[in-house]
């Protein structure tokens, strides 16, 4: 759940970007200014607003320590501000003097990248404020950029619709063309890095959004050969208009996006209605807060709150457990509540726990548990199906459920179709379904299954928090 803490109404034009540091919130606008707020009570700092740009300010970002703020503008500059005094520390003029649309710090604050309307990129050495290298993608506008958590590479997105991965020498490591129809709006790396088994690859996750109304999650694998592969993991369709912004929480557990459909979506829990197009969103790194900016000139501050609505049936110690984590006693308690007390002794004798309960079939009930009554078997299986469907009410994100079994995954793997499945379920499917995809019905090019460590960790964190 979320609650609105306050609405900041100081800007005189569209809010284009929001950024948090550990102590501050920065916002920028088409009114040429930046506003700086104390993240504890959202009072505006004495030196705010910052007024060094001559045209609309498109983006702002904090250095890792929060001591500096960078902002970029149509005036073709990226300005570095001191967050101690509010004074300008440096003005970085973009090569070619094209309007600068995006800027971002590396997590180690050693580099700053700026991208412009003519498709050019500038890589700056931040400590010296000197231009190191330039790059370009022709016939497009750079509108999105994010550094990897290791600070050694960065992703860019453009109005052409492509995502490109670069190293610090401005070499293109990978180009994902047509990632979003009609153009990319934003991209952001997840904050964690995952190593594959036997260190055969290193994996990053990236979220991107665009004019096609979609939010996409990508896996980027660095193989032992040094090559990079990029694979689409998920396509999220929770918003009905162009998605303009997205951001990960500092632990990578939550992802927020803002859209032209006037909603902010937090995956996967809640949709918040806003007044006009949501142009910017940011997570606080130190508290459960989200800032969202809009074309109504306001910035809303939201607090994420614990808890979710239950299904109205879970009781006692089971209320905080997934069905798959139920003990034999939990199953017995549930049977009594559902009027199936005649099965309690039989289930106990066969050690039926939550996992076994969810896997029951008519065949196992008849042949192994010797439930002879057809009506009793049907009633039980109907109640089990209700338990499975209640996973939605319990707030289980859909991407945590195996598309085949619709149960929470324990060993998620990525198949050749790009979708994640429970390992045992997809292996069984492949062995009996002629290697077709459960999601597309198209042939799988390979039966190779890749462990989805990112998803497994996310499921583990979700289970711990619930």
XYZ file of C-alpha atoms in Angstrom:
466
model
C 0.000 0.000 0.000
C 1.010 3.623 -0.407
C 0.039 6.928 1.117
C 0.539 10.444 -0.194
C 2.761 12.410 2.177
C 2.814 15.775 0.463
C 2.614 17.579 -2.872
C 5.370 20.035 -3.813
C 3.985 22.865 -5.948
C 6.915 25.202 -6.471
C 7.705 24.672 -10.173
C 6.077 26.873 -12.819
C 6.242 24.334 -15.674
C 6.361 20.567 -16.323
C 8.499 18.595 -13.872
C 11.000 16.669 -16.023
C 13.033 14.689 -13.489
C 13.306 13.732 -9.814
C 16.395 12.431 -8.021
C 17.083 11.368 -4.436
C 20.324 11.340 -2.497
C 20.531 9.974 1.047
C 19.492 13.360 2.447
C 18.032 15.433 -0.382
C 15.447 15.400 -3.167
C 16.159 17.348 -6.370
C 13.593 18.195 -9.056
C 13.992 20.018 -12.356
C 11.558 21.626 -14.729
C 10.787 23.367 -17.980
C 10.796 26.571 -15.907
C 14.654 26.521 -16.138
C 15.115 25.843 -12.410
C 16.017 23.070 -10.028
C 14.431 22.759 -6.587
C 16.220 21.123 -3.657
C 14.377 19.676 -0.654
C 15.338 18.106 2.654
C 14.310 14.444 2.293
C 13.287 14.245 5.967
C 10.444 16.771 5.904
C 10.526 18.021 2.261
C 11.150 21.607 3.271
C 12.919 23.562 0.530
C 16.558 24.405 1.234
C 17.541 28.080 1.650
C 19.606 28.152 -1.574
C 16.766 26.659 -3.662
C 15.773 27.263 -6.451
C 18.943 26.870 -8.521
C 18.845 29.199 -11.526
C 21.924 28.692 -13.665
C 20.356 27.320 -16.865
C 19.037 29.442 -19.712
C 16.446 26.944 -20.981
C 14.431 23.926 -19.851
C 16.251 21.542 -17.476
C 15.700 17.960 -18.648
C 17.509 15.801 -16.104
C 19.335 15.904 -12.777
C 21.316 13.355 -10.787
C 23.340 13.186 -7.569
C 26.892 11.958 -7.156
C 27.169 8.858 -4.972
C 28.035 10.795 -1.832
C 25.322 13.375 -2.490
C 27.794 16.258 -2.345
C 27.234 17.238 -5.975
C 24.255 17.513 -8.300
C 24.506 17.463 -12.101
C 21.797 18.943 -14.342
C 21.501 19.232 -18.112
C 19.523 21.548 -20.331
C 18.474 22.686 -23.767
C 21.188 25.332 -23.324
C 23.741 22.611 -24.292
C 25.390 22.472 -20.879
C 25.650 20.126 -17.950
C 26.029 22.117 -14.746
C 27.653 20.758 -11.573
C 26.219 22.198 -8.350
C 27.530 22.059 -4.793
C 24.908 20.672 -2.439
C 26.620 22.411 0.465
C 26.227 25.927 -0.854
C 24.049 25.662 -3.970
C 26.819 27.316 -5.980
C 27.883 26.285 -9.492
C 31.063 24.186 -9.352
C 31.514 23.725 -13.102
C 29.748 24.166 -16.444
C 30.416 21.346 -18.926
C 29.703 22.443 -22.496
C 28.548 19.559 -24.658
C 30.558 18.964 -27.855
C 28.699 20.402 -30.824
C 26.563 22.639 -28.583
C 23.468 20.486 -29.038
C 20.712 20.464 -26.365
C 21.623 17.984 -23.618
C 18.736 15.655 -22.767
C 20.229 13.208 -20.273
C 23.082 12.985 -17.758
C 24.103 10.372 -15.215
C 26.923 9.674 -12.741
C 28.707 6.345 -12.481
C 28.113 4.711 -9.068
C 31.739 5.411 -8.108
C 31.330 9.077 -9.187
C 34.485 8.919 -11.298
C 32.583 9.494 -14.546
C 29.636 11.446 -15.854
C 27.901 10.793 -19.159
C 25.758 13.332 -21.009
C 23.667 12.660 -24.112
C 22.328 15.192 -26.597
C 19.629 15.800 -29.186
C 22.039 15.200 -32.078
C 22.798 11.649 -30.891
C 26.189 12.508 -29.399
C 27.527 11.267 -26.074
C 30.160 12.866 -23.866
C 32.081 10.932 -21.207
C 33.528 13.233 -18.568
C 36.194 12.526 -15.949
C 34.297 13.913 -12.997
C 37.137 14.635 -10.520
C 38.939 16.796 -13.126
C 35.731 17.925 -14.927
C 37.529 17.133 -18.222
C 36.053 15.609 -21.374
C 37.518 12.142 -21.890
C 35.760 10.688 -24.929
C 32.832 11.216 -27.255
C 30.576 8.869 -29.149
C 27.505 9.148 -31.342
C 24.514 7.367 -32.842
C 23.386 9.068 -36.032
C 19.901 10.389 -36.745
C 18.506 10.105 -33.245
C 18.205 11.873 -29.888
C 19.742 10.465 -26.713
C 17.040 10.461 -24.036
C 18.061 7.706 -21.600
C 21.257 6.621 -19.888
C 22.216 4.462 -16.915
C 25.511 3.142 -15.536
C 25.975 -0.465 -14.548
C 26.497 -1.069 -10.806
C 30.162 -1.898 -11.503
C 30.680 1.565 -13.098
C 32.511 -0.001 -16.047
C 29.800 0.343 -18.699
C 26.574 2.189 -19.385
C 23.362 1.771 -21.347
C 21.822 4.449 -23.570
C 18.387 4.695 -25.131
C 17.244 6.899 -27.979
C 14.166 8.152 -29.773
C 15.055 5.704 -32.560
C 14.015 2.900 -30.191
C 17.375 1.216 -29.629
C 19.284 0.316 -26.454
C 23.071 0.344 -26.676
C 25.676 -0.886 -24.218
C 29.003 1.032 -24.063
C 32.262 0.653 -22.183
C 34.366 3.520 -20.847
C 36.357 3.622 -24.093
C 33.125 4.378 -25.956
C 33.138 0.984 -27.638
C 29.676 -0.410 -28.339
C 29.432 -3.760 -26.571
C 25.911 -4.536 -27.761
C 23.099 -2.885 -29.708
C 19.481 -3.935 -29.186
C 17.673 -2.318 -32.100
C 13.902 -1.736 -31.992
C 13.841 -2.411 -28.254
C 10.800 -0.105 -28.059
C 8.618 0.903 -30.969
C 8.509 4.692 -31.494
C 11.365 5.279 -29.074
C 12.884 4.635 -25.645
C 11.911 6.959 -22.785
C 14.102 5.725 -19.928
C 16.425 2.902 -18.923
C 17.912 1.922 -15.589
C 20.225 -0.816 -14.313
C 19.187 -2.892 -11.320
C 21.620 -2.207 -8.458
C 22.979 -5.753 -8.052
C 25.317 -7.959 -10.091
C 24.863 -11.711 -10.277
C 27.549 -14.293 -11.022
C 26.671 -17.481 -12.843
C 27.600 -20.976 -11.798
C 31.365 -21.564 -11.903
C 31.672 -17.818 -12.733
C 30.995 -18.635 -16.385
C 29.058 -15.404 -16.763
C 28.195 -12.196 -14.969
C 24.618 -10.991 -15.229
C 23.061 -7.543 -14.996
C 19.408 -6.593 -15.207
C 18.101 -3.492 -16.989
C 14.610 -2.022 -17.087
C 13.553 0.099 -20.056
C 10.327 1.844 -21.019
C 9.081 3.603 -24.094
C 6.446 5.011 -26.373
C 5.038 1.516 -26.995
C 3.332 1.579 -23.552
C 5.662 -1.167 -22.309
C 8.107 -1.647 -19.469
C 10.675 -4.317 -20.325
C 13.159 -6.217 -18.177
C 16.368 -7.362 -19.840
C 19.192 -9.665 -18.757
C 22.701 -8.735 -19.876
C 25.198 -11.573 -19.585
C 28.937 -11.141 -19.816
C 30.277 -14.491 -20.908
C 33.706 -15.918 -20.111
C 34.709 -15.085 -23.682
C 34.180 -11.391 -22.955
C 31.155 -11.111 -25.253
C 27.841 -9.682 -24.083
C 24.389 -11.125 -24.679
C 21.131 -9.290 -24.029
C 17.871 -11.177 -23.579
C 14.353 -9.960 -22.918
C 13.087 -11.515 -19.661
C 9.723 -9.849 -19.101
C 7.387 -7.425 -20.836
C 5.147 -5.624 -18.359
C 1.898 -4.276 -19.762
C 0.402 -2.616 -16.710
C 0.044 0.812 -18.308
C -2.077 1.825 -21.265
C -0.087 4.744 -22.713
C 3.592 5.647 -23.295
C 5.714 4.918 -20.218
C 7.980 7.899 -19.583
C 10.096 6.903 -16.584
C 11.212 3.948 -14.492
C 13.423 3.411 -11.451
C 14.606 0.578 -9.204
C 14.577 0.754 -5.416
C 18.020 0.720 -3.812
C 17.734 -2.999 -3.011
C 16.432 -3.851 -6.474
C 13.272 -5.406 -5.040
C 10.792 -2.862 -6.398
C 10.424 -1.190 -9.770
C 8.323 1.911 -10.356
C 7.173 3.415 -13.641
C 5.229 6.521 -14.638
C 3.060 6.902 -17.707
C 1.063 9.202 -19.951
C -2.015 7.290 -18.718
C -1.636 9.318 -15.487
C -0.622 6.356 -13.347
C 2.416 5.342 -11.385
C 2.799 1.574 -11.190
C 4.844 -0.174 -8.521
C 5.573 -3.736 -9.567
C 3.771 -5.583 -8.403
C 1.414 -4.098 -5.849
C -0.416 -0.854 -6.497
C -1.463 1.684 -9.105
C -1.615 5.337 -8.007
C -3.770 7.792 -9.952
C -2.263 11.189 -10.715
C -3.563 14.371 -12.314
C -1.553 14.572 -15.538
C 1.165 12.686 -17.400
C 3.721 11.213 -14.980
C 7.092 12.287 -16.350
C 9.520 11.326 -13.598
C 9.883 8.910 -10.702
C 12.606 8.157 -8.163
C 13.108 5.959 -5.102
C 14.748 7.240 -1.933
C 17.873 5.136 -1.200
C 17.392 5.329 2.578
C 13.636 5.290 3.280
C 10.452 3.807 1.747
C 9.648 6.930 -0.269
C 8.901 7.569 -3.943
C 8.905 10.946 -5.670
C 6.884 11.375 -8.875
C 6.854 14.429 -11.125
C 4.105 15.430 -13.505
C 3.113 17.830 -16.245
C 0.786 19.465 -13.717
C 3.950 21.181 -12.360
C 3.844 19.242 -9.081
C 5.952 16.620 -7.345
C 4.149 14.036 -5.197
C 5.902 12.244 -2.350
C 4.556 8.765 -1.567
C 5.327 6.458 1.340
C 5.325 2.695 0.785
C 3.619 0.932 3.662
C 3.834 -2.677 4.778
C 0.874 -5.001 4.573
C -1.631 -6.167 1.978
C -5.205 -7.317 1.980
C -5.591 -11.001 2.826
C -7.984 -13.469 1.337
C -10.228 -13.462 4.396
C -9.643 -17.131 5.135
C -6.090 -17.558 6.339
C -5.837 -17.656 10.118
C -3.395 -18.244 12.926
C 0.204 -18.941 11.927
C -0.743 -19.620 8.299
C -1.680 -15.972 7.604
C 1.902 -15.019 6.809
C 2.844 -18.238 5.002
C 2.616 -19.211 1.366
C 0.629 -22.398 0.845
C 3.780 -24.105 -0.424
C 5.354 -23.401 2.992
C 2.484 -24.913 5.017
C 3.325 -27.693 7.440
C 1.246 -30.869 7.798
C -0.536 -29.249 10.760
C -1.341 -26.167 8.649
C -2.918 -28.439 6.033
C -4.973 -30.198 8.707
C -6.167 -26.849 10.072
C -7.202 -25.769 6.564
C -9.086 -29.020 5.939
C -11.075 -28.492 9.127
C -11.956 -24.909 8.109
C -13.123 -26.067 4.697
C -15.384 -28.816 6.073
C -13.081 -31.602 4.906
C -12.375 -33.052 8.360
C -12.858 -36.569 7.021
C -9.540 -36.236 5.171
C -7.410 -35.035 8.091
C -6.234 -38.425 9.359
C -5.582 -39.704 5.828
C -3.531 -36.617 4.933
C -1.527 -36.837 8.157
C -0.816 -40.517 7.576
C 0.580 -39.639 4.139
C 2.546 -36.581 5.345
C 0.709 -34.127 3.075
C 2.188 -30.639 3.541
C 1.522 -27.464 1.545
C 3.674 -28.434 -1.417
C 2.049 -31.871 -1.651
C -1.403 -30.295 -1.298
C -0.869 -28.045 -4.310
C 0.317 -30.954 -6.460
C -2.680 -33.233 -5.803
C -4.575 -34.612 -8.811
C -7.661 -36.781 -9.252
C -5.357 -39.700 -9.983
C -3.243 -39.351 -6.839
C -6.336 -38.853 -4.672
C -7.919 -42.032 -6.028
C -4.922 -44.361 -6.391
C -2.560 -43.235 -3.620
C -4.766 -41.618 -0.977
C -7.727 -43.893 -1.716
C -10.349 -41.149 -1.650
C -13.174 -43.095 -3.280
C -15.899 -40.437 -3.313
C -15.907 -38.579 -6.635
C -17.729 -35.656 -5.026
C -15.162 -35.397 -2.213
C -12.281 -35.499 -4.666
C -13.895 -32.769 -6.764
C -14.602 -30.582 -3.733
C -11.026 -30.879 -2.490
C -9.508 -30.078 -5.879
C -11.851 -27.106 -6.249
C -10.671 -25.780 -2.882
C -7.034 -26.315 -3.909
C -7.631 -24.321 -7.096
C -9.079 -21.529 -4.964
C -5.887 -21.544 -2.908
C -3.843 -21.163 -6.069
C -5.988 -18.315 -7.354
C -5.753 -16.609 -3.956
C -2.060 -16.040 -4.708
C -3.151 -12.865 -6.486
C -4.982 -11.628 -3.375
C -1.935 -12.437 -1.290
C 0.041 -10.051 -3.449
C 2.313 -12.580 -5.146
C 3.763 -10.830 -8.214
C 2.667 -12.642 -11.349
C 6.255 -12.909 -12.600
C 7.050 -15.065 -9.528
C 4.526 -17.692 -10.641
C 5.502 -20.425 -13.091
C 3.451 -19.985 -16.310
C 2.893 -23.755 -16.418
C 1.909 -24.587 -12.821
C 0.857 -21.062 -11.702
C 2.729 -21.743 -8.457
C 5.515 -19.741 -6.821
C 8.805 -20.801 -8.394
C 11.571 -22.372 -6.310
C 14.163 -23.012 -9.035
C 13.339 -20.535 -11.841
C 15.124 -21.061 -15.137
C 15.075 -19.138 -18.408
C 14.113 -21.151 -21.489
C 15.002 -20.405 -25.104
C 11.768 -18.456 -25.563
C 12.984 -15.879 -23.016
C 10.388 -16.771 -20.367
C 11.112 -18.073 -16.861
C 9.634 -21.342 -15.581
C 9.960 -23.682 -12.626
C 12.817 -25.991 -13.645
C 10.990 -29.271 -13.023
C 7.851 -28.041 -14.829
C 9.617 -26.891 -18.015
C 11.785 -30.024 -18.117
C 8.644 -32.147 -17.959
C 6.987 -29.966 -20.616
C 9.939 -30.267 -22.990
C 10.036 -34.035 -22.622
C 6.340 -34.410 -23.483
C 5.477 -31.476 -25.772
C 7.938 -31.791 -28.657
C 10.105 -28.875 -27.463
C 7.441 -26.231 -28.026
C 7.214 -23.048 -25.949
C 4.417 -23.101 -23.339
C 3.906 -19.370 -23.938
C 4.144 -19.057 -27.734
C 3.668 -22.639 -29.005
C 6.665 -22.045 -31.269
C 9.546 -24.536 -31.377
C 12.284 -23.974 -28.803
C 15.573 -23.498 -30.630
C 17.406 -25.211 -27.789
C 16.473 -27.126 -24.652
C 19.206 -25.355 -22.697
C 17.822 -23.880 -19.454
C 19.638 -21.035 -17.704
C 19.187 -20.538 -13.940
C 17.465 -17.201 -13.303
C 19.423 -16.113 -10.228
C 17.963 -12.611 -10.283
C 14.404 -13.925 -10.117
C 15.266 -16.503 -7.459
C 16.774 -13.794 -5.255
C 13.755 -11.544 -5.790
C 11.392 -14.373 -4.819
C 13.494 -15.062 -1.728
C 13.369 -11.407 -0.678
C 9.615 -11.306 -1.290
C 9.020 -14.424 0.817
C 11.133 -12.999 3.646
C 9.208 -9.709 3.639
C 5.837 -11.474 3.576
